Amino acid sequence: MNRPTPHRSFEPSAHAAGQTRPSTSRSSWSSQRGSALLAALCFSSVLALAMSSYITLCYRTLELSSRTVQSTRSIELAETGMEEALWALNQTNYNWSGWTIVGTTATKSVTGFTYESNITGGFQVTITSYNGSAGTRTVTATGTTHQPNGTDLRRTLTATATQAPLFVNAIAATTSTVVFSNGGTADSYDSSLGSYGSQTPTYSAVVASLAPATSSATVQLVNAQIKGFGTSLYSGGPSYSTSARLYGPSTPGTTKIDSSRISSSPYQPIFAITTVSGSGTTLANPALDSTTTIGSPTDTAPAIYYSTGLDLRGTTRIKVDGPVRLVVSGSFYIGLYGGTPKIEVTTNGTLEVFAAGDIAIYGHGIDNKTRNPQRLAIYGTNTLTVPDMNTGTEFYGVIYTPTGNFTVAGNSTIYGAIVAKKVSLTGTTPVIHYDLNLRNSVFTGAETPFAITNWRETTNGG
């Protein structure tokens, strides 16, 4: 039988009993609201500080970015000024219009460059010794950008501009090959240190060809002994026989061809030959076995002589006794048809020959008594000319025939350098002693441009 479930006794709640529930006090609620407000204020303050710092950072970053942009523009303006100076220096008979000349200093200012946000700019460039006879000029260019707030940003470049050397190689072919048909030697010395015999030969003679790369070597050594380097666009390097050597001071004796001294990046500047003009003296072909003196030790500028052609025979002599420019519109022959004729450059003399026809230096050749290769230069201007040399007299000088071939026949000895369209050395023992001082020499017979040799930069804050 089911037992009845007992009923719980009813206990009235406090409300039922007429009592009230205890409530939170007013002061407690106020305290909580104050804490929340304080926290909100602190957070707002921190956020405000963070936003302020961020805005300041953004402003500083923008300012720095803008300053960097304007500083870059200032250096670009300075570079523009440098280009303006080089352009002026490399003009023939430039009248320097637009430049302010004070003594030997030329200055030019250019303004009117405009950018965004009302920013303007300009440059000032100064050339020191702008018209000097020496081959070095100092160029200072300052680029300036003017800010709307009145500040300026300046950057300055100071550079040394020097006329580029022409004879940087011992032997160079401008568009064809350099060929030693049999043997021969090439080494180097420095004439500024004295004679060749007074110093130990060095290993800096460069044999170079600028001929386009082909399937065969454009520098052909055969049996030649080269103390120096070989360079051409042909990736296979020079060709050679088992008797040839291309080496340096540290090349092992068992190594015939030192691969570390071979490159495929030849360099040989090709400059236009100067056109000689102005008043001068007509030089007739000298009488047989006579002696003719041209130039004078007292001349401060080269005396110009014009000839329609020279053909020296027998014992004919031309003595150069001062600075001379000899312009030959026809052929230039020394001993081609026999005899022992010669041109003698005295210790007072300097000779530049500009030959438009064939060149042949035989007999006793050109005897440069100064023993300084810088004092004798031969320029060939005819694209059809076939100049050659075969003389027992040592040749101290340089030869530049960029559009004509040049042949060193016999066993000639040359102290200096050769640049020609093609260079052939056909003798059994031709000798080339390259003068390292030519790398610092400027020849007025070629239109050698000014180039930057060194520079430095300074920044002036505005």
CSV table of C-alpha atoms in Angstrom, one decimal:
chain,number,residue,atom,x,y,z
A,1,MET,CA,0.0,0.0,0.0
A,2,ASN,CA,1.2,3.4,-0.9
A,3,ARG,CA,2.5,5.5,1.8
A,4,PRO,CA,1.4,9.2,1.5
A,5,THR,CA,4.2,11.6,0.7
A,6,PRO,CA,4.8,13.9,3.5
A,7,HIS,CA,4.3,17.6,2.9
A,8,ARG,CA,6.9,20.2,3.7
A,9,SER,CA,5.9,22.8,6.0
A,10,PHE,CA,5.4,26.2,4.5
A,11,GLU,CA,7.9,28.8,5.6
A,12,PRO,CA,6.9,32.3,4.5
A,13,SER,CA,9.6,34.4,2.9
A,14,ALA,CA,10.8,37.6,4.3
A,15,HIS,CA,8.5,39.5,1.9
A,16,ALA,CA,5.7,37.4,3.0
A,17,ALA,CA,6.5,38.1,6.6
A,18,GLY,CA,6.5,41.8,5.8
A,19,GLN,CA,10.2,42.2,5.8
A,20,THR,CA,12.4,44.0,3.1
A,21,ARG,CA,15.6,42.7,1.3
A,22,PRO,CA,18.7,44.5,2.3
A,23,SER,CA,19.8,47.0,-0.5
A,24,THR,CA,23.4,48.1,-1.6
A,25,SER,CA,24.3,51.4,0.0
A,26,ARG,CA,24.4,54.7,-2.0
A,27,SER,CA,28.0,55.3,-1.1
A,28,SER,CA,29.1,51.9,-2.5
A,29,TRP,CA,27.5,52.6,-5.9
A,30,SER,CA,29.0,56.1,-6.0
A,31,SER,CA,32.5,54.6,-5.3
A,32,GLN,CA,32.1,52.1,-8.2
A,33,ARG,CA,31.0,54.8,-10.6
A,34,GLY,CA,33.9,57.1,-9.6
A,35,SER,CA,36.4,54.3,-10.2
A,36,ALA,CA,35.0,53.6,-13.7
A,37,LEU,CA,35.2,57.3,-14.5
A,38,LEU,CA,38.7,57.6,-13.3
A,39,ALA,CA,39.7,54.6,-15.4
A,40,ALA,CA,38.0,56.1,-18.4
A,41,LEU,CA,39.8,59.4,-17.8
A,42,CYS,CA,43.2,57.6,-17.4
A,43,PHE,CA,42.6,55.6,-20.6
A,44,SER,CA,41.6,58.8,-22.5
A,45,SER,CA,44.7,60.5,-21.3
A,46,VAL,CA,46.9,57.7,-22.3
A,47,LEU,CA,45.1,57.5,-25.7
A,48,ALA,CA,45.5,61.3,-26.1
A,49,LEU,CA,49.2,61.1,-25.3
A,50,ALA,CA,49.6,58.2,-27.7
A,51,MET,CA,47.7,60.0,-30.4
A,52,SER,CA,49.8,63.1,-29.8
A,53,SER,CA,53.0,61.1,-30.0
A,54,TYR,CA,51.8,59.4,-33.2
A,55,ILE,CA,50.8,62.6,-34.8
A,56,THR,CA,54.1,64.1,-33.9
A,57,LEU,CA,55.9,61.0,-35.3
A,58,CYS,CA,53.9,61.3,-38.5
A,59,TYR,CA,54.7,65.0,-38.8
A,60,ARG,CA,58.4,64.3,-38.1
A,61,THR,CA,58.4,61.5,-40.6
A,62,LEU,CA,56.7,63.7,-43.2
A,63,GLU,CA,59.1,66.5,-42.5
A,64,LEU,CA,62.1,64.2,-42.7
A,65,SER,CA,60.8,62.6,-45.9
A,66,SER,CA,60.2,66.1,-47.5
A,67,ARG,CA,63.7,67.2,-46.4
A,68,THR,CA,65.2,64.0,-47.9
A,69,VAL,CA,63.4,64.7,-51.2
A,70,GLN,CA,64.6,68.3,-51.3
A,71,SER,CA,68.1,67.3,-50.3
A,72,THR,CA,68.1,64.8,-53.2
A,73,ARG,CA,66.9,67.6,-55.5
A,74,SER,CA,69.7,69.8,-54.3
A,75,ILE,CA,72.3,67.2,-55.2
A,76,GLU,CA,70.7,66.7,-58.6
A,77,LEU,CA,70.9,70.5,-59.2
A,78,ALA,CA,74.6,70.4,-58.2
A,79,GLU,CA,75.1,67.5,-60.7
A,80,THR,CA,73.4,69.6,-63.3
A,81,GLY,CA,75.9,72.4,-62.6
A,82,MET,CA,78.8,70.0,-62.9
A,83,GLU,CA,77.5,68.9,-66.3
A,84,GLU,CA,77.2,72.5,-67.4
A,85,ALA,CA,80.8,73.0,-66.4
A,86,LEU,CA,82.1,69.9,-68.3
A,87,TRP,CA,80.0,70.9,-71.3
A,88,ALA,CA,81.6,74.3,-71.4
A,89,LEU,CA,85.2,73.0,-70.9
A,90,ASN,CA,84.8,70.5,-73.8
A,91,GLN,CA,83.6,73.1,-76.3
A,92,THR,CA,86.1,74.3,-78.9
A,93,ASN,CA,86.6,78.1,-78.9
A,94,TYR,CA,83.9,78.6,-76.4
A,95,ASN,CA,83.0,82.2,-75.7
A,96,TRP,CA,81.8,81.7,-72.1
A,97,SER,CA,78.6,83.6,-72.7
A,98,GLY,CA,76.5,83.7,-69.6
A,99,TRP,CA,79.4,83.2,-67.3
A,100,THR,CA,80.9,85.8,-65.0
A,101,ILE,CA,84.7,85.9,-65.4
A,102,VAL,CA,86.9,87.2,-62.7
A,103,GLY,CA,90.6,86.6,-63.4
A,104,THR,CA,90.9,82.9,-64.1
A,105,THR,CA,87.7,82.0,-62.4
A,106,ALA,CA,84.4,81.5,-64.3
A,107,THR,CA,81.1,81.4,-62.4
A,108,LYS,CA,77.5,80.7,-63.6
A,109,SER,CA,74.3,80.8,-61.7
A,110,VAL,CA,71.0,79.3,-63.0
A,111,THR,CA,67.6,79.6,-61.2
A,112,GLY,CA,64.0,79.0,-62.1
A,113,PHE,CA,63.7,75.3,-61.3
A,114,THR,CA,60.2,74.8,-59.8
A,115,TYR,CA,58.7,71.9,-57.9
A,116,GLU,CA,55.4,71.2,-56.0
A,117,SER,CA,54.4,73.1,-52.9
A,118,ASN,CA,56.0,76.4,-54.0
A,119,ILE,CA,59.5,74.9,-53.8
A,120,THR,CA,62.1,76.4,-56.1
A,121,GLY,CA,65.7,75.7,-56.9
A,122,GLY,CA,68.9,76.6,-58.8
A,123,PHE,CA,72.6,76.0,-58.9
A,124,GLN,CA,75.9,77.9,-59.0
A,125,VAL,CA,79.0,76.5,-60.5
A,126,THR,CA,82.5,77.8,-60.4
A,127,ILE,CA,85.5,76.7,-62.5
A,128,THR,CA,88.9,77.6,-61.2
A,129,SER,CA,91.6,78.2,-63.9
A,130,TYR,CA,88.9,77.8,-66.5
A,131,ASN,CA,91.3,78.9,-69.3
A,132,GLY,CA,94.6,77.6,-68.0
A,133,SER,CA,97.1,75.8,-70.1
A,134,ALA,CA,97.4,72.9,-67.7
A,135,GLY,CA,95.1,70.0,-68.2
A,136,THR,CA,93.4,70.2,-64.7
A,137,ARG,CA,90.5,72.3,-63.6
A,138,THR,CA,88.7,72.5,-60.2
A,139,VAL,CA,84.9,72.6,-60.5
A,140,THR,CA,82.6,73.5,-57.6
A,141,ALA,CA,78.8,73.2,-58.0
A,142,THR,CA,76.2,74.0,-55.4
A,143,GLY,CA,72.6,73.0,-55.8
A,144,THR,CA,70.0,74.8,-53.6
A,145,THR,CA,66.3,74.2,-53.0
A,146,HIS,CA,64.3,77.1,-51.4
A,147,GLN,CA,61.5,76.0,-49.0
A,148,PRO,CA,58.3,78.0,-48.5
A,149,ASN,CA,59.2,78.5,-44.8
A,150,GLY,CA,62.3,80.4,-45.9
A,151,THR,CA,64.9,77.7,-45.3
A,152,ASP,CA,67.3,76.5,-47.9
A,153,LEU,CA,68.8,73.1,-48.5
A,154,ARG,CA,72.2,73.2,-50.2
A,155,ARG,CA,74.5,70.4,-51.4
A,156,THR,CA,77.9,71.0,-52.9
A,157,LEU,CA,80.1,68.9,-55.2
A,158,THR,CA,83.8,69.7,-55.6
A,159,ALA,CA,85.6,67.9,-58.4
A,160,THR,CA,88.8,67.8,-60.3
A,161,ALA,CA,88.3,67.7,-64.0
A,162,THR,CA,91.3,66.5,-66.0
A,163,GLN,CA,91.8,66.0,-69.7
A,164,ALA,CA,91.6,62.3,-70.4
A,165,PRO,CA,94.8,60.5,-71.4
A,166,LEU,CA,95.0,59.1,-74.9
A,167,PHE,CA,97.8,56.6,-74.7
A,168,VAL,CA,96.7,54.2,-72.0
A,169,ASN,CA,98.0,51.1,-73.7
A,170,ALA,CA,101.4,50.1,-75.1
A,171,ILE,CA,99.8,48.9,-78.3
A,172,ALA,CA,96.2,49.3,-79.3
A,173,ALA,CA,94.1,48.5,-82.3
A,174,THR,CA,91.0,50.5,-82.6
A,175,THR,CA,88.9,48.3,-84.9
A,176,SER,CA,91.2,45.4,-86.0
A,177,THR,CA,94.0,43.2,-84.7
A,178,VAL,CA,97.3,43.5,-83.0
A,179,VAL,CA,99.6,40.9,-84.7
A,180,PHE,CA,103.2,40.0,-83.8
A,181,SER,CA,104.2,38.1,-86.9
A,182,ASN,CA,107.2,36.5,-85.4
A,183,GLY,CA,108.6,37.6,-82.1
A,184,GLY,CA,109.2,40.8,-80.2
A,185,THR,CA,109.0,42.2,-76.7
A,186,ALA,CA,106.9,44.7,-74.8
A,187,ASP,CA,107.5,46.0,-71.3
A,188,SER,CA,107.1,49.3,-69.4
A,189,TYR,CA,109.1,52.0,-67.6
A,190,ASP,CA,108.4,55.5,-66.4
A,191,SER,CA,110.2,58.4,-68.1
A,192,SER,CA,109.4,60.7,-65.2
A,193,LEU,CA,111.8,58.6,-63.1
A,194,GLY,CA,114.6,58.8,-65.6
A,195,SER,CA,115.8,56.9,-68.7
A,196,TYR,CA,114.8,53.3,-69.5
A,197,GLY,CA,118.3,52.1,-68.8
A,198,SER,CA,118.4,53.6,-65.3
A,199,GLN,CA,115.4,51.6,-64.0
A,200,THR,CA,114.2,48.1,-63.8
A,201,PRO,CA,111.5,47.4,-66.5
A,202,THR,CA,108.1,46.8,-65.2
A,203,TYR,CA,105.1,44.6,-66.2
A,204,SER,CA,102.5,47.1,-67.2
A,205,ALA,CA,102.6,47.0,-71.0
A,206,VAL,CA,99.0,46.5,-72.2
A,207,VAL,CA,98.4,45.0,-75.7
A,208,ALA,CA,94.7,45.7,-76.6
A,209,SER,CA,92.3,45.3,-79.4
A,210,LEU,CA,88.9,46.9,-79.7
A,211,ALA,CA,87.9,44.8,-82.7
A,212,PRO,CA,84.4,43.2,-82.4
A,213,ALA,CA,84.4,39.7,-80.9
A,214,THR,CA,84.9,37.1,-83.6
A,215,SER,CA,85.6,33.4,-83.7
A,216,SER,CA,89.4,34.0,-83.7
A,217,ALA,CA,91.8,35.9,-81.6
A,218,THR,CA,92.3,39.6,-82.3
A,219,VAL,CA,95.5,39.8,-80.2
A,220,GLN,CA,98.0,37.4,-81.8
A,221,LEU,CA,101.3,37.1,-79.9
A,222,VAL,CA,102.9,34.2,-81.9
A,223,ASN,CA,106.4,34.2,-80.2
A,224,ALA,CA,106.2,37.6,-78.5
A,225,GLN,CA,107.3,38.1,-74.9
A,226,ILE,CA,104.9,40.5,-73.1
A,227,LYS,CA,105.6,41.9,-69.6
A,228,GLY,CA,102.1,43.1,-69.0
A,229,PHE,CA,98.5,42.3,-70.1
A,230,GLY,CA,96.5,41.2,-73.1
A,231,THR,CA,92.9,42.4,-73.5
A,232,SER,CA,90.4,42.1,-76.3
A,233,LEU,CA,86.7,41.5,-76.8
A,234,TYR,CA,87.4,37.9,-77.9
A,235,SER,CA,86.5,35.7,-75.0
A,236,GLY,CA,89.2,33.2,-75.8
A,237,GLY,CA,92.0,35.7,-75.2
A,238,PRO,CA,95.1,36.1,-77.3
A,239,SER,CA,96.5,33.4,-79.6
A,240,TYR,CA,100.1,32.4,-79.1
A,241,SER,CA,102.7,29.7,-79.8
A,242,THR,CA,104.5,27.5,-77.2
A,243,SER,CA,107.4,30.0,-77.1
A,244,ALA,CA,105.3,33.1,-76.3
A,245,ARG,CA,105.0,34.6,-72.8
A,246,LEU,CA,102.5,36.9,-71.2
A,247,TYR,CA,103.4,37.4,-67.6
A,248,GLY,CA,103.9,39.6,-64.5
A,249,PRO,CA,106.4,39.9,-61.7
A,250,SER,CA,104.7,37.1,-59.6
A,251,THR,CA,104.0,34.7,-62.5
A,252,PRO,CA,105.7,31.3,-62.0
A,253,GLY,CA,108.6,30.7,-64.3
A,254,THR,CA,106.9,27.6,-65.7
A,255,THR,CA,103.8,29.5,-66.7
A,256,LYS,CA,104.0,30.8,-70.2
A,257,ILE,CA,100.6,32.6,-70.5
A,258,ASP,CA,99.3,34.0,-67.2
A,259,SER,CA,95.5,33.8,-67.4
A,260,SER,CA,95.2,36.3,-64.6
A,261,ARG,CA,96.7,38.9,-66.9
A,262,ILE,CA,94.1,38.4,-69.7
A,263,SER,CA,90.8,40.3,-69.8
A,264,SER,CA,87.9,40.7,-72.2
A,265,SER,CA,87.2,44.4,-71.4
A,266,PRO,CA,89.7,46.5,-73.5
A,267,TYR,CA,89.8,50.2,-73.1
A,268,GLN,CA,91.2,52.7,-75.6
A,269,PRO,CA,89.8,56.2,-76.0
A,270,ILE,CA,89.4,57.4,-79.6
A,271,PHE,CA,89.6,61.1,-79.9
A,272,ALA,CA,89.3,63.3,-83.0
A,273,ILE,CA,92.6,64.7,-84.3
A,274,THR,CA,93.0,68.4,-83.9
A,275,THR,CA,92.5,70.5,-87.1
A,276,VAL,CA,95.5,72.8,-87.3
A,277,SER,CA,94.8,76.2,-88.7
A,278,GLY,CA,96.2,79.7,-88.6
A,279,SER,CA,99.2,81.5,-90.0
A,280,GLY,CA,102.3,79.5,-90.6
A,281,THR,CA,105.3,79.0,-92.8
A,282,THR,CA,105.4,77.0,-96.0
A,283,LEU,CA,108.0,74.2,-95.8
A,284,ALA,CA,109.2,73.0,-99.2
A,285,ASN,CA,110.8,69.6,-99.6
A,286,PRO,CA,114.5,70.3,-98.6
A,287,ALA,CA,117.2,70.0,-101.1
A,288,LEU,CA,119.1,66.7,-101.2
A,289,ASP,CA,121.7,66.3,-98.5
A,290,SER,CA,120.8,69.7,-97.0
A,291,THR,CA,120.1,70.7,-93.4
A,292,THR,CA,117.0,72.8,-92.6
A,293,THR,CA,116.2,74.1,-89.2
A,294,ILE,CA,112.6,74.9,-88.1
A,295,GLY,CA,111.4,76.3,-84.9
A,296,SER,CA,113.2,78.4,-82.3
A,297,PRO,CA,114.1,77.8,-78.6
A,298,THR,CA,112.6,81.3,-77.9
A,299,ASP,CA,109.1,80.4,-79.3
A,300,THR,CA,106.5,80.3,-76.5
A,301,ALA,CA,103.9,78.7,-78.8
A,302,PRO,CA,104.4,76.0,-81.5
A,303,ALA,CA,105.5,77.4,-84.8
A,304,ILE,CA,103.2,76.0,-87.6
A,305,TYR,CA,104.8,74.7,-90.9
A,306,TYR,CA,102.7,73.6,-93.9
A,307,SER,CA,103.9,71.1,-96.4
A,308,THR,CA,102.3,69.5,-99.5
A,309,GLY,CA,104.6,66.5,-99.0
A,310,LEU,CA,108.0,65.5,-97.6
A,311,ASP,CA,110.3,63.0,-99.2
A,312,LEU,CA,113.7,63.0,-97.4
A,313,ARG,CA,116.5,61.2,-99.1
A,314,GLY,CA,120.3,60.9,-99.0
A,315,THR,CA,121.7,62.7,-95.9
A,316,THR,CA,119.0,65.3,-95.8
A,317,ARG,CA,118.3,66.7,-92.3
A,318,ILE,CA,115.5,68.6,-90.8
A,319,LYS,CA,116.4,70.0,-87.3
A,320,VAL,CA,113.5,70.9,-85.0
A,321,ASP,CA,114.9,73.4,-82.5
A,322,GLY,CA,111.7,74.6,-80.8
A,323,PRO,CA,108.0,73.8,-80.5
A,324,VAL,CA,106.7,72.9,-84.0
A,325,ARG,CA,103.5,71.7,-85.6
A,326,LEU,CA,104.2,70.2,-89.0
A,327,VAL,CA,101.1,69.8,-91.2
A,328,VAL,CA,101.7,67.6,-94.2
A,329,SER,CA,98.8,67.4,-96.7
A,330,GLY,CA,100.5,64.7,-98.8
A,331,SER,CA,102.9,61.9,-98.0
A,332,PHE,CA,105.5,61.9,-95.2
A,333,TYR,CA,108.5,59.9,-96.2
A,334,ILE,CA,111.9,59.6,-94.4
A,335,GLY,CA,114.3,57.4,-96.2
A,336,LEU,CA,111.7,55.4,-98.1
A,337,TYR,CA,113.9,55.4,-101.2
A,338,GLY,CA,117.2,54.9,-99.5
A,339,GLY,CA,119.9,57.0,-97.8
A,340,THR,CA,120.2,58.0,-94.2
A,341,PRO,CA,118.0,61.1,-93.9
A,342,LYS,CA,116.4,62.0,-90.6
A,343,ILE,CA,114.5,64.5,-88.6
A,344,GLU,CA,116.3,65.6,-85.4
A,345,VAL,CA,114.3,66.9,-82.5
A,346,THR,CA,116.9,68.9,-80.4
A,347,THR,CA,116.7,69.1,-76.6
A,348,ASN,CA,114.9,72.4,-77.2
A,349,GLY,CA,112.4,70.9,-79.6
A,350,THR,CA,108.9,69.5,-79.6
A,351,LEU,CA,107.4,68.0,-82.8
A,352,GLU,CA,103.8,67.2,-83.7
A,353,VAL,CA,103.3,65.8,-87.3
A,354,PHE,CA,99.9,65.8,-88.9
A,355,ALA,CA,100.1,63.7,-92.0
A,356,ALA,CA,97.1,63.3,-94.4
A,357,GLY,CA,98.9,60.9,-96.7
A,358,ASP,CA,101.1,57.8,-96.4
A,359,ILE,CA,103.7,57.7,-93.6
A,360,ALA,CA,107.1,55.9,-93.9
A,361,ILE,CA,109.8,56.3,-91.3
A,362,TYR,CA,113.0,54.6,-92.6
A,363,GLY,CA,116.6,55.6,-92.8
A,364,HIS,CA,117.7,57.2,-89.5
A,365,GLY,CA,114.1,58.0,-88.8
A,366,ILE,CA,113.2,60.7,-86.2
A,367,ASP,CA,115.9,61.2,-83.6
A,368,ASN,CA,114.3,62.6,-80.5
A,369,LYS,CA,117.2,64.0,-78.5
A,370,THR,CA,115.0,64.8,-75.5
A,371,ARG,CA,114.4,61.1,-75.0
A,372,ASN,CA,110.9,62.1,-73.8
A,373,PRO,CA,108.1,60.4,-75.7
A,374,GLN,CA,105.8,63.3,-74.9
A,375,ARG,CA,107.9,65.6,-77.1
A,376,LEU,CA,107.2,63.7,-80.4
A,377,ALA,CA,103.8,62.8,-81.7
A,378,ILE,CA,102.7,61.6,-85.2
A,379,TYR,CA,99.1,61.8,-86.2
A,380,GLY,CA,97.8,60.1,-89.3
A,381,THR,CA,94.4,61.3,-90.6
A,382,ASN,CA,94.0,59.3,-93.9
A,383,THR,CA,91.8,56.2,-93.7
A,384,LEU,CA,93.7,54.7,-96.6
A,385,THR,CA,97.2,55.4,-95.3
A,386,VAL,CA,99.5,52.5,-94.6
A,387,PRO,CA,102.1,54.0,-92.3
A,388,ASP,CA,105.1,52.0,-91.3
A,389,MET,CA,108.4,52.2,-89.5
A,390,ASN,CA,111.7,50.4,-90.2
A,391,THR,CA,114.6,52.3,-88.7
A,392,GLY,CA,117.6,51.5,-86.6
A,393,THR,CA,117.2,54.8,-84.7
A,394,GLU,CA,115.4,54.4,-81.5
A,395,PHE,CA,112.0,56.1,-81.7
A,396,TYR,CA,110.9,58.1,-78.6
A,397,GLY,CA,107.4,59.2,-79.2
A,398,VAL,CA,103.8,58.2,-79.8
A,399,ILE,CA,101.9,57.3,-83.0
A,400,TYR,CA,98.1,57.8,-83.4
A,401,THR,CA,96.4,56.7,-86.6
A,402,PRO,CA,93.0,55.5,-85.4
A,403,THR,CA,91.7,55.0,-89.0
A,404,GLY,CA,94.8,53.7,-90.6
A,405,ASN,CA,97.0,50.7,-90.2
A,406,PHE,CA,100.5,50.9,-88.8
A,407,THR,CA,103.3,48.4,-89.4
A,408,VAL,CA,106.5,48.2,-87.3
A,409,ALA,CA,108.8,46.5,-89.8
A,410,GLY,CA,112.3,45.2,-89.1
A,411,ASN,CA,113.6,45.4,-85.6
A,412,SER,CA,112.7,48.9,-84.6
A,413,THR,CA,112.7,50.0,-81.0
A,414,ILE,CA,109.9,52.3,-79.7
A,415,TYR,CA,109.8,54.1,-76.4
A,416,GLY,CA,106.2,55.3,-76.1
A,417,ALA,CA,103.0,53.9,-77.5
A,418,ILE,CA,101.1,53.0,-80.7
A,419,VAL,CA,97.4,53.4,-81.4
A,420,ALA,CA,96.2,52.5,-84.9
A,421,LYS,CA,93.3,50.8,-86.7
A,422,LYS,CA,95.5,47.7,-87.0
A,423,VAL,CA,99.0,47.2,-85.6
A,424,SER,CA,101.4,44.7,-87.3
A,425,LEU,CA,104.8,44.0,-85.9
A,426,THR,CA,106.5,42.1,-88.7
A,427,GLY,CA,110.1,42.0,-87.6
A,428,THR,CA,111.8,39.2,-85.7
A,429,THR,CA,112.6,41.3,-82.6
A,430,PRO,CA,110.6,44.6,-82.5
A,431,VAL,CA,110.8,46.2,-79.1
A,432,ILE,CA,108.1,48.3,-77.4
A,433,HIS,CA,109.0,50.1,-74.2
A,434,TYR,CA,105.7,51.6,-73.0
A,435,ASP,CA,106.1,54.8,-71.0
A,436,LEU,CA,103.8,54.8,-68.0
A,437,ASN,CA,104.0,58.5,-67.8
A,438,LEU,CA,101.8,58.7,-70.9
A,439,ARG,CA,98.9,57.7,-68.7
A,440,ASN,CA,99.2,61.2,-67.1
A,441,SER,CA,99.9,63.1,-70.3
A,442,VAL,CA,97.7,65.2,-72.5
A,443,PHE,CA,98.5,65.7,-76.1
A,444,THR,CA,97.2,68.8,-77.8
A,445,GLY,CA,97.1,67.1,-81.2
A,446,ALA,CA,93.9,65.2,-80.2
A,447,GLU,CA,90.7,66.7,-78.9
A,448,THR,CA,91.0,65.2,-75.5
A,449,PRO,CA,87.9,65.9,-73.4
A,450,PHE,CA,87.8,66.8,-69.7
A,451,ALA,CA,86.5,64.2,-67.4
A,452,ILE,CA,86.0,63.9,-63.6
A,453,THR,CA,88.9,62.2,-62.0
A,454,ASN,CA,87.9,62.7,-58.3
A,455,TRP,CA,85.1,64.4,-56.4
A,456,ARG,CA,83.8,65.0,-52.9
A,457,GLU,CA,80.5,66.1,-51.5
A,458,THR,CA,79.5,68.3,-48.6
A,459,THR,CA,76.0,69.1,-47.3
A,460,ASN,CA,75.1,72.5,-45.8
A,461,GLY,CA,71.9,72.4,-43.8
A,462,GLY,CA,69.4,75.2,-44.2
